[in-house]
CSV table of C-alpha atoms and ligand atoms in Angstrom, one decimal:
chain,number,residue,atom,x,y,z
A,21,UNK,CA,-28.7,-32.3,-18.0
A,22,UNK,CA,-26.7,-29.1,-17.6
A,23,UNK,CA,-24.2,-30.2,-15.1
A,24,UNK,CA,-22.5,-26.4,-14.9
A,25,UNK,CA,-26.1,-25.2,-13.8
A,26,UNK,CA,-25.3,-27.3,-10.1
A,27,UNK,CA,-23.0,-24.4,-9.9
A,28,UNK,CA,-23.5,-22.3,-6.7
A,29,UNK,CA,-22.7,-18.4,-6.7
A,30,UNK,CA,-19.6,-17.9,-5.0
A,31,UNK,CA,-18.9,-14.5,-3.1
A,32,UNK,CA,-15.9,-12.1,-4.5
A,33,UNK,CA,-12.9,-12.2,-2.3
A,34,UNK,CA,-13.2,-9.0,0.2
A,35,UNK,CA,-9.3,-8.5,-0.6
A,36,UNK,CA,-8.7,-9.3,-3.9
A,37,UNK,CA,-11.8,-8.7,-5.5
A,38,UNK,CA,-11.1,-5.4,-4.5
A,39,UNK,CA,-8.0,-5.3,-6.6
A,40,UNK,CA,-10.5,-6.3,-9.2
A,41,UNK,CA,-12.7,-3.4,-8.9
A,42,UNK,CA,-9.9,-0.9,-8.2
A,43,UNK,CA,-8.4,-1.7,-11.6
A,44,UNK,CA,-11.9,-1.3,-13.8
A,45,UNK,CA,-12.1,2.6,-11.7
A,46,UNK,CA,-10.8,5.2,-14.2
A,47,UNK,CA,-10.7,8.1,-11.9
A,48,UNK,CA,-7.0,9.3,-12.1
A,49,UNK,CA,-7.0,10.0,-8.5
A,50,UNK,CA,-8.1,6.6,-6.9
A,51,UNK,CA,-6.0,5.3,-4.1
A,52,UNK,CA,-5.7,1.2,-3.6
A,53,UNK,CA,-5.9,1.0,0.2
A,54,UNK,CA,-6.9,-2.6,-0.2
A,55,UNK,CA,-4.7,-5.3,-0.8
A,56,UNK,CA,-1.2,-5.7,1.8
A,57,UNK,CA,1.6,-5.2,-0.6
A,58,UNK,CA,4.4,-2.1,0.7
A,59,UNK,CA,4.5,0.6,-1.8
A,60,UNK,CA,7.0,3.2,-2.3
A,61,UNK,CA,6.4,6.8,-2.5
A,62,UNK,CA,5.6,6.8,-6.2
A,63,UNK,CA,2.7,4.5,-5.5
A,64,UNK,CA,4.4,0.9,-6.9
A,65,UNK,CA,4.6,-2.1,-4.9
A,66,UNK,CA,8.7,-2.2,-4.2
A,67,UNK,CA,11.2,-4.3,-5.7
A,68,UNK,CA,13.9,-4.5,-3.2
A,69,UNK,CA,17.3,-3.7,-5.1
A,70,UNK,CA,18.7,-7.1,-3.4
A,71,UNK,CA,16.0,-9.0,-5.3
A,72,UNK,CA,16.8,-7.4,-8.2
A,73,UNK,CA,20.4,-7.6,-8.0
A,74,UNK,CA,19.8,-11.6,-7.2
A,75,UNK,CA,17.7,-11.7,-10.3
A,76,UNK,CA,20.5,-10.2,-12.2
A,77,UNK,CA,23.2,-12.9,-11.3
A,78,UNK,CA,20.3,-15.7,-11.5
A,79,UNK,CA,19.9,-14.6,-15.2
A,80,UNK,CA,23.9,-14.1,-15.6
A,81,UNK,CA,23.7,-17.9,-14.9
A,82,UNK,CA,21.2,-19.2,-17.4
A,83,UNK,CA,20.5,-22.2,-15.0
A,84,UNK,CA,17.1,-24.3,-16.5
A,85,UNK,CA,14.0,-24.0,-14.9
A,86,UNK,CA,13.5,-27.8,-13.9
A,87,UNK,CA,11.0,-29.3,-11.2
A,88,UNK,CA,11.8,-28.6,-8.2
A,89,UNK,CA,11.4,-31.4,-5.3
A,90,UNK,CA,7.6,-31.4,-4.2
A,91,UNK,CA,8.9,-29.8,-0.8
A,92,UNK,CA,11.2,-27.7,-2.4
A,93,UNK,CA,15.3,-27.2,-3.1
A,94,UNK,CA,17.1,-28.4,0.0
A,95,UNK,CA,19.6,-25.4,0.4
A,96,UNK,CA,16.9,-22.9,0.0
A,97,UNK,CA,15.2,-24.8,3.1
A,98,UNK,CA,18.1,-24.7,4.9
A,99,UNK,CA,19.1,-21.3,4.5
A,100,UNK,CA,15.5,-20.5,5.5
A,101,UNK,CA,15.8,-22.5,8.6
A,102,UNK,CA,18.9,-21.0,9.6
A,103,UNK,CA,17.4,-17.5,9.1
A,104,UNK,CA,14.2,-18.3,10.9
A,105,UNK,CA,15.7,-20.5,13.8
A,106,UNK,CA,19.5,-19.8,14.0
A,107,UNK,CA,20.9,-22.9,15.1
A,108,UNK,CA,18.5,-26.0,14.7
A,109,UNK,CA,18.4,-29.5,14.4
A,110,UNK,CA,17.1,-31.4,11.2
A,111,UNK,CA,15.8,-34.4,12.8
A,112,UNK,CA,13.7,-32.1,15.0
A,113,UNK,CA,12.4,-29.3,12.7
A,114,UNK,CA,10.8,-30.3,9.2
A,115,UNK,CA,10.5,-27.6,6.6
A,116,UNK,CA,8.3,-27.7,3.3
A,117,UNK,CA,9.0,-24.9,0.6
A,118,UNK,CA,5.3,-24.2,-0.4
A,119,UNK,CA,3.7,-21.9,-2.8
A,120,UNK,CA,3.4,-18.7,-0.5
A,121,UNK,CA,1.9,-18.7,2.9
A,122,UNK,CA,-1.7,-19.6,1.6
A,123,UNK,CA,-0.4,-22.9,0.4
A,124,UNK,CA,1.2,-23.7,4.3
A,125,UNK,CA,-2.1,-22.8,5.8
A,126,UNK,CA,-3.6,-25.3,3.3
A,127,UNK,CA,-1.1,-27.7,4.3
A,128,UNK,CA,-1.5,-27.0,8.1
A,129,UNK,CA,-5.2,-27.8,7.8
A,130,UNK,CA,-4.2,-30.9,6.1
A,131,UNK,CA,-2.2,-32.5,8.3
A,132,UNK,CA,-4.3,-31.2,11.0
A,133,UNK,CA,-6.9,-33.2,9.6
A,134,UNK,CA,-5.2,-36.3,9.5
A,135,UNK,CA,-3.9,-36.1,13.5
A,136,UNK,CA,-7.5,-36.0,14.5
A,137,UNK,CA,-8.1,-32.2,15.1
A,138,UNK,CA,-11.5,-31.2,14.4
A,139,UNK,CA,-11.7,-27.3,15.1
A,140,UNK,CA,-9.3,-24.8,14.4
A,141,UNK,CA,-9.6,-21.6,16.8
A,142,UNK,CA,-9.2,-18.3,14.8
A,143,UNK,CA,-8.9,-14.8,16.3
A,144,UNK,CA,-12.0,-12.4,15.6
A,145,UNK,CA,-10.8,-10.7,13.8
A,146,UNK,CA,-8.7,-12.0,11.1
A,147,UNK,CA,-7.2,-12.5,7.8
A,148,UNK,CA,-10.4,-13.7,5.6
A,149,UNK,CA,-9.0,-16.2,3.7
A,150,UNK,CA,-7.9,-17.9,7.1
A,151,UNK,CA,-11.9,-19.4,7.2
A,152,UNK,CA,-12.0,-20.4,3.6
A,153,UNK,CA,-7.8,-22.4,3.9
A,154,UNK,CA,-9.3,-24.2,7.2
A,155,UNK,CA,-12.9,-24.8,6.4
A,156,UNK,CA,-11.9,-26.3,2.8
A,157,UNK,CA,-9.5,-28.6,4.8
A,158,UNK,CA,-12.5,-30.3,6.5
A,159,UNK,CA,-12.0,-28.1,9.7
A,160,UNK,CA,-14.6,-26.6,12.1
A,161,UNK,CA,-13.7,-22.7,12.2
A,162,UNK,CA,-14.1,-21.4,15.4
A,163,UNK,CA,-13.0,-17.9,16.8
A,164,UNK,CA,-11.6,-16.2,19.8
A,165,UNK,CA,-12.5,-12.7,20.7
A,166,UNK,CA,-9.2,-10.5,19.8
A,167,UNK,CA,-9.1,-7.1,20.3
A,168,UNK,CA,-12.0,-4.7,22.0
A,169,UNK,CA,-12.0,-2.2,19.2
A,170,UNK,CA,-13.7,0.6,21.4
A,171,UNK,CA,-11.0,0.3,24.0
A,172,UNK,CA,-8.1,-0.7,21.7
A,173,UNK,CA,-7.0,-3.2,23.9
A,174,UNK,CA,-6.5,-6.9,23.4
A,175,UNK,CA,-9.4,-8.9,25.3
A,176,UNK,CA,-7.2,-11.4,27.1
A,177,UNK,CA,-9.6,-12.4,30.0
A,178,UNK,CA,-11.9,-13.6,27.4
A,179,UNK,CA,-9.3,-15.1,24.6
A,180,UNK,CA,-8.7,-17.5,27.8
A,181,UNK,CA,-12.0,-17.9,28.8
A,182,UNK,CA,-13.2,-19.0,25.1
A,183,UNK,CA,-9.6,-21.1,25.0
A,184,UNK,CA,-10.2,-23.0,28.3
A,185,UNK,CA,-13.3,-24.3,27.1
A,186,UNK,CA,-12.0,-25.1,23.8
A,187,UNK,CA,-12.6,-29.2,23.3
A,188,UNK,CA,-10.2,-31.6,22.6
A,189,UNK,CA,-8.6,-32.6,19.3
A,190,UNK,CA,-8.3,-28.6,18.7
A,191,UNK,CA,-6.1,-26.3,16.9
A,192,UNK,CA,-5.3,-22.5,17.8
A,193,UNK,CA,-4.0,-20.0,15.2
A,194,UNK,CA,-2.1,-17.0,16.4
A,195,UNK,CA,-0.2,-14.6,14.1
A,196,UNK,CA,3.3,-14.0,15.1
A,197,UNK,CA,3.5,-9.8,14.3
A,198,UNK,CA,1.5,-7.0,12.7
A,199,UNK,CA,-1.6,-9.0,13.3
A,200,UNK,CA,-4.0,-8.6,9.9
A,201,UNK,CA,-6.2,-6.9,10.4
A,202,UNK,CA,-6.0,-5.3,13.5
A,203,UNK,CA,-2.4,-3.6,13.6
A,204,UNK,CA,-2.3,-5.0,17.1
A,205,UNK,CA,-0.4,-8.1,19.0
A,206,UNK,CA,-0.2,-9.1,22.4
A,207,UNK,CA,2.5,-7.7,24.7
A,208,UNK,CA,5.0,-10.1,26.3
A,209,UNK,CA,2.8,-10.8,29.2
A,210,UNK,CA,-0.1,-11.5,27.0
A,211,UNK,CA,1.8,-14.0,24.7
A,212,UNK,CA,2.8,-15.6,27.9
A,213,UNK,CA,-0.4,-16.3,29.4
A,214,UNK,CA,-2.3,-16.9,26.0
A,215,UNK,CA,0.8,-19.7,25.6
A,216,UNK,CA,0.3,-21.4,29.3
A,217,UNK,CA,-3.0,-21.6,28.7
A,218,UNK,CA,-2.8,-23.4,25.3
A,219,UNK,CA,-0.4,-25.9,26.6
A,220,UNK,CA,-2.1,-26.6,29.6
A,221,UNK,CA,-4.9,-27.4,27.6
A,222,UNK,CA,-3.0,-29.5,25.5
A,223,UNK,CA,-4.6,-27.6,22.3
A,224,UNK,CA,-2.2,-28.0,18.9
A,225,UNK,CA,-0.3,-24.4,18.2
A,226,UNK,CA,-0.2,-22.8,15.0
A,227,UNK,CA,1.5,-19.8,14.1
A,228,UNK,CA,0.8,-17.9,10.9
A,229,UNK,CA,4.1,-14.9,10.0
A,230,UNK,CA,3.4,-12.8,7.2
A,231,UNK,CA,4.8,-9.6,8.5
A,232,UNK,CA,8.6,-10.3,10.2
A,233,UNK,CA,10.2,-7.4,10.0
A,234,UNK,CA,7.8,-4.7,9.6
A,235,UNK,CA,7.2,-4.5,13.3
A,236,UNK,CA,9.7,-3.6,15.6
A,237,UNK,CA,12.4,-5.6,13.7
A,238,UNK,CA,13.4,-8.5,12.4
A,239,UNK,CA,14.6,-10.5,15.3
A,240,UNK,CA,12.4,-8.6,17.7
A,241,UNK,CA,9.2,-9.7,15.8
A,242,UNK,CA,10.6,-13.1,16.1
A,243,UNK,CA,9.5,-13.5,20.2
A,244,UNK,CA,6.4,-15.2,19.9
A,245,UNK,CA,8.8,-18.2,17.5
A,246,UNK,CA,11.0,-18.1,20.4
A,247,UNK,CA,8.5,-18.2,22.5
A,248,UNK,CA,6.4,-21.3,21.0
A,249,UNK,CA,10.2,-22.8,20.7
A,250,UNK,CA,10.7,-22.7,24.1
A,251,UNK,CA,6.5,-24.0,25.3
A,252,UNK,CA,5.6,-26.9,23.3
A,253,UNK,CA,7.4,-29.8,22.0
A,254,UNK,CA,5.2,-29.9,18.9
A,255,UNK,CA,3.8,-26.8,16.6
A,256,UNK,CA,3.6,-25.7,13.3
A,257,UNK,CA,4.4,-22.3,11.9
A,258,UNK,CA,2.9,-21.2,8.1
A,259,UNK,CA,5.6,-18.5,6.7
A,260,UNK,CA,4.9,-16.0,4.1
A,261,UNK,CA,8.1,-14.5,2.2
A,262,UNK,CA,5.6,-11.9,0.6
A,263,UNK,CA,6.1,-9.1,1.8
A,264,UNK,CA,9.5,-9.3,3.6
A,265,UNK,CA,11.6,-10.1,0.4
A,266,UNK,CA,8.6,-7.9,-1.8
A,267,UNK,CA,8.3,-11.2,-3.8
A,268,UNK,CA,3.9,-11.7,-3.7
A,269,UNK,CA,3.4,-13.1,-7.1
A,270,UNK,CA,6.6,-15.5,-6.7
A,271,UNK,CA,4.7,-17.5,-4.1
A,272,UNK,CA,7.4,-18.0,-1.8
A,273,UNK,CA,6.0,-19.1,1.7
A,274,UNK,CA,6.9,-21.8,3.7
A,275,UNK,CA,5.5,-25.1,6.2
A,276,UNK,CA,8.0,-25.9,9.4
A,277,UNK,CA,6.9,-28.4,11.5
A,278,UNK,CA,8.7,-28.9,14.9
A,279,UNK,CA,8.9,-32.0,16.7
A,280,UNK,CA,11.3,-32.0,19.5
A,281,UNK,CA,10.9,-35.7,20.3
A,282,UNK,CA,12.1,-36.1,16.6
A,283,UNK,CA,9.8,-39.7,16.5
A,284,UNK,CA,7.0,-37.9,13.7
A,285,UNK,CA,9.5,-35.7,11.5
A,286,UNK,CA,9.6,-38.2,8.5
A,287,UNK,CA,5.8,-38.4,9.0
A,288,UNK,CA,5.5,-35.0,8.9
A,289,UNK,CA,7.4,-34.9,5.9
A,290,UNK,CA,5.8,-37.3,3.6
A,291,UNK,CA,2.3,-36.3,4.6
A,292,UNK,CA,3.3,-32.8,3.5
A,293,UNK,CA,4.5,-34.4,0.4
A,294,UNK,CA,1.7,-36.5,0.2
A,295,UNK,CA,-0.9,-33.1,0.2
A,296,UNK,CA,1.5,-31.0,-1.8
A,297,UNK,CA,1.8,-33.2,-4.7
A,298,UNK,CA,-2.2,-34.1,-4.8
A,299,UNK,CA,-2.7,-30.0,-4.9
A,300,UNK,CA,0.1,-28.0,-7.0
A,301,UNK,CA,2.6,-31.1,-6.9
A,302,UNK,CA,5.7,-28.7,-6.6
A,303,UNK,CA,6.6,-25.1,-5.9
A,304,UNK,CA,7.9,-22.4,-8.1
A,305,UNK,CA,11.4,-22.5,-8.8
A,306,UNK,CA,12.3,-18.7,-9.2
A,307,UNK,CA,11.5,-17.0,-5.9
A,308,UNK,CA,13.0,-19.2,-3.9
A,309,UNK,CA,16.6,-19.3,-5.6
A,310,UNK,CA,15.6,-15.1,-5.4
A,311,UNK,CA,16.3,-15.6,-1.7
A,312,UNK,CA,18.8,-18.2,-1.3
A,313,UNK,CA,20.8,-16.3,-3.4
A,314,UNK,CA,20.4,-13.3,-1.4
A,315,UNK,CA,20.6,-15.5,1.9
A,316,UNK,CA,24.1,-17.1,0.6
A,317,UNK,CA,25.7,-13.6,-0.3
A,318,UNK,CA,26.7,-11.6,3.2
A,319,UNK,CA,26.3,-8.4,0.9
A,320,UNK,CA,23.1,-8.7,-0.4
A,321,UNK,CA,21.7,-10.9,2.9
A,322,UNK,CA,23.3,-7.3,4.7
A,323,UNK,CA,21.6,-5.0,1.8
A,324,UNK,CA,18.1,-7.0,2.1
A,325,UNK,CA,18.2,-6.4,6.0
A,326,UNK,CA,18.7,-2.5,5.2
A,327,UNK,CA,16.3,-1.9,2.9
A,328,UNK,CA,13.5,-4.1,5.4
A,329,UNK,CA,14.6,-1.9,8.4
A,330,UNK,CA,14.1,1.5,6.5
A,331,UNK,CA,10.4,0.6,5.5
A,332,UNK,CA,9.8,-0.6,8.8
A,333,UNK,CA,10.6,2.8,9.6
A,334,UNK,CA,9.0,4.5,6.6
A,335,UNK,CA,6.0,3.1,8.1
A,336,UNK,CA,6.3,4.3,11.4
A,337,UNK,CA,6.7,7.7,10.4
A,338,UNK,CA,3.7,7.4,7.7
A,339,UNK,CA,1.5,6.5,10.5
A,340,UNK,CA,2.7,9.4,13.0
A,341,UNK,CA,1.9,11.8,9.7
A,342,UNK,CA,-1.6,10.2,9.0
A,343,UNK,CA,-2.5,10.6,12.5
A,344,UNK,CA,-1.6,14.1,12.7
A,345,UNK,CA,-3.0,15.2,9.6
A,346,UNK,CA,-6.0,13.2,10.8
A,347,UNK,CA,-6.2,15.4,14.0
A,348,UNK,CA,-5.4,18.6,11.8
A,349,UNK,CA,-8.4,18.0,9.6
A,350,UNK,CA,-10.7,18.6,12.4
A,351,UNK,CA,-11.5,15.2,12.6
A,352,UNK,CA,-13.1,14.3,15.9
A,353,UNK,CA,-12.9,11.1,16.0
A,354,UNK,CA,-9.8,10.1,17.9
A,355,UNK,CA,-7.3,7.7,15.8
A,356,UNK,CA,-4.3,8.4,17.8
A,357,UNK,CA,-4.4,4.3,18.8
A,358,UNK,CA,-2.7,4.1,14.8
A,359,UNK,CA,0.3,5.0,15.8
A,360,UNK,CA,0.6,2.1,18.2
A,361,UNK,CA,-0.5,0.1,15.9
A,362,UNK,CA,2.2,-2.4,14.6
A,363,UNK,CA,3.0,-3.3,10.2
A,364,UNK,CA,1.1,-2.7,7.4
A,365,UNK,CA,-2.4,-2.2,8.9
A,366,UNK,CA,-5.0,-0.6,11.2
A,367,UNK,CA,-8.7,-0.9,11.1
A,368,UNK,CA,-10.2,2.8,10.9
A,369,UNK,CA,-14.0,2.1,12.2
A,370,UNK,CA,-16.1,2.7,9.6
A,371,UNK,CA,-19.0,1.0,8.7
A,372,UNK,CA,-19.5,-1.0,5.8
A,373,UNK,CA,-21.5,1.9,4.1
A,374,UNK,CA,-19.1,4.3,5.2
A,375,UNK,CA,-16.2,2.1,3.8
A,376,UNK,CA,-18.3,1.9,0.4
A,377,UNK,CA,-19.4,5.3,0.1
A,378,UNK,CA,-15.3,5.9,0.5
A,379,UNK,CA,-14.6,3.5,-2.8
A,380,UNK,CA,-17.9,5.0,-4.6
A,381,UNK,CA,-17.9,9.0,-3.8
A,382,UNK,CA,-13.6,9.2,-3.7
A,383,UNK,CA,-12.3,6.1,-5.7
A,384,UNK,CA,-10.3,5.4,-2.0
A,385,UNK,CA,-11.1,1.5,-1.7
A,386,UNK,CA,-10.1,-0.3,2.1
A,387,UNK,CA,-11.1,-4.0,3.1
A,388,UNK,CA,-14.9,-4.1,4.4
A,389,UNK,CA,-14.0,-4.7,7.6
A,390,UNK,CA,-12.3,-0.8,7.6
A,391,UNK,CA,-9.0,-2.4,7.0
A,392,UNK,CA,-6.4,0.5,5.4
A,393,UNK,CA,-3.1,-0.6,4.2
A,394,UNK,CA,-1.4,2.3,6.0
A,395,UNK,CA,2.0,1.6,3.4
A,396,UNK,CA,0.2,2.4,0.3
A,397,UNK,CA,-0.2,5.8,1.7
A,398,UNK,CA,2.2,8.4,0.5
A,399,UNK,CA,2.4,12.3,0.9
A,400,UNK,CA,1.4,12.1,-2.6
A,401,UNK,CA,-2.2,10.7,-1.1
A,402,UNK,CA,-2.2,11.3,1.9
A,403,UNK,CA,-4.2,15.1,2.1
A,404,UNK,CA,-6.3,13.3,-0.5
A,405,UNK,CA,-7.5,10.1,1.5
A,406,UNK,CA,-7.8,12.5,4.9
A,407,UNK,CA,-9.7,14.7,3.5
A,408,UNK,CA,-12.0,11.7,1.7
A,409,UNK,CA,-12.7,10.3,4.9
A,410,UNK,CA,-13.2,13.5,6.9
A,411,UNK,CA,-16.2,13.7,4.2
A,412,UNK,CA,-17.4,10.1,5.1
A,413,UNK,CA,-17.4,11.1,8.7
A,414,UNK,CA,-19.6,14.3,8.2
B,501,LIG,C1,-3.6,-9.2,2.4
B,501,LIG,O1,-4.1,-9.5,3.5
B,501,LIG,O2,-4.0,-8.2,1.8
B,501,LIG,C2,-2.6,-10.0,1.7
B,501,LIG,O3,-2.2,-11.1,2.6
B,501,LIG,C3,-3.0,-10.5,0.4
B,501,LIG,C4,-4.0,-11.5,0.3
B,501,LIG,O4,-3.8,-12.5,-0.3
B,501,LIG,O5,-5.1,-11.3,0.9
């Protein structure tokens, strides 16, 4: 018996696969559009100079590289508490260093598991992976409609419609800011009502921040945490530190579970242990001393928050200049809607020929699902990549 022949074909990742596939292309003038990492002008993803600087004084003091606790180093957590909640209680908010964002979802799905939840609802669209992290958790993936990509507006009537007849024992997901893919979140009055709605139905809230900062600030993008904070009594949020610290292959992300009647916290906590320790059974030890150390120095803590703010602001402007050299190209199509569009992405509406004849005939690759990281674009690229797409369009 050939036991490796019960193997099924798996499909390639529509993200990283692409990376994949970028790398193997030898055309000098390729573009990687694909994965959501924040380049600088030059093309390379960016190491912020307070990570570096961190690094520096990490390395100065030649401290080993033991195991960490299975939930991670207990000032790290704090600090990251601090900086996520301000003031907060312990015996009310649990926290769980994991290995990036991927590995809190995994958690969440977990846990969510063991209270009883059957279905998770996920908005349509949505980060890919999000189906695999639940589904792989023993979770029914659901959707709710997100955003009418015709009208570029987000479909409330029917996200509560779909939510109100969600059954009981289930989850909703909503991303916090810069939603991925769509470039889009709710306005104030949409959070609101999405919000009521969940609680009246007494559905469990998730919340999924990968983006803080790159939307209209750092404590801005923070409303919808507040918001959650101040609606339920129970929630989880899954945290990446990817892209706001620049740190992706370190694996930084985070689990916080709040319980304001403080009665589940230590259950929280050892059932997170419990799943942690029977996956990876500890988290990296590098990225996050990276960001306490930054977080426990008021210079580099005030030199992170600079550089953050300037590429929030590098990508505002890089979407007002891809929009008008869009419109100067001739292009009919009208992408104005891009420049409302919030962090690293918008969804340009191609098809999926027209977003493979864009990798094949130019070497430009973007997600399937039209998805263009809009900061890897540079004025280096950026007549390139317009004019590649004015061609698709012909
Ligand atoms: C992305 O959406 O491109 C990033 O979150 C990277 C990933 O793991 O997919």
């Amino acid at each position: 018996m050939n036991y490796l022949s019960n193997l099924k074909n798996k499909p390639i990742d529509p993200i990283l696969g692409l990376t994949v596939l970028f790398h193997e292309d030898t055309r000098p003038n390729k573009v990687n559009l694909g994965i959501g990492a924040y380049k600088s002008e030059d093309g390379e993803v960016v190491l912020f100079q307070s990570v570096h600087e961190a690094e520096r004084y990490l390395w100065e003091e030649k401290r080993s590289k033991s195991y960490l606790p299975i939930d991670g180093d207990i000032v790290f957590k704090e600090e990251i508490l601090k900086l996520i909640y301000g003031q907060y209680d312990p015996k009310t908010h649990f926290c769980a260093h994991t290995a990036g964002c991927t590995a809190a979802l995994k958690v969440s799905g977990n846990i969510l598991t063991s209270m009883g939840i059957q279905t998770i609802y996920l908005p349509d669209l949505t980060w890919q992976n999000h189906y695999l992290l639940y589904s792989m958790s023993g979770l029914k993936t659901e959707t709710y409609p997100y955003f009418d990509l015709e009208k570029k507006t987000l479909r409330l009537t029917e996200i509560l419609e779909v939510l109100k007849n969600a059954p009981e024992n289930s989850a909703v997901l909503m991303q916090v800011g810069c939603h991925n893919p769509v470039g889009r979140d709710p306005n104030e009055e949409e959070w609101e009502a999405i919000t009521n709605l969940i609680a009246e139905k007494n559905l469990f809230p998730i919340l999924d921040c990968a983006y803080q900062g790159f939307g209209d600030g750092f404590t801005e993008d923070a409303y919808p945490i507040r918001l959650y904070s101040s609606k339920f009594s129970q929630y989880f949020l899954c945290y990446s530190f990817s892209k706001n610290f620049g740190l992706y292959g370190e694996r930084v992300g985070a689990f916080f579970g709040i319980d304001k009647t403080g009665q589940f916290i230590d259950k929280l906590r050892d059932n997170t242990k419990h799943f942690i320790r029977g996956a990876y059974s500890s988290p990296g030890i590098h990225g996050s001393r990276i960001i306490k150390t930054i977080l426990q120095s008021s210079e580099l803590k005030a030199s992170w928050e600079e550089e953050l703010s300037e590429m929030q602001k590098r990508l505002r402007s890089l979407r007002c200049h891809f929009v008008e050299k869009l419109k100067a190209s001739g292009i009919s199509r009208n992408y104005d809607y891009i420049q409302k569009d919030k962090g690293l992405f918008s969804l340009m509406g191609l098809s999926k020929e027209q977003v493979i004849k864009l990798r094949e005939n130019f070497g430009v690759y973007i997600v399937e699902n039209s998805r263009i990281n809009i900061a890897a674009l540079s004025m280096a690229n950026l007549d390139y990549v317009v004019d590649a797409i004015k061609q698709i369009l012909n």
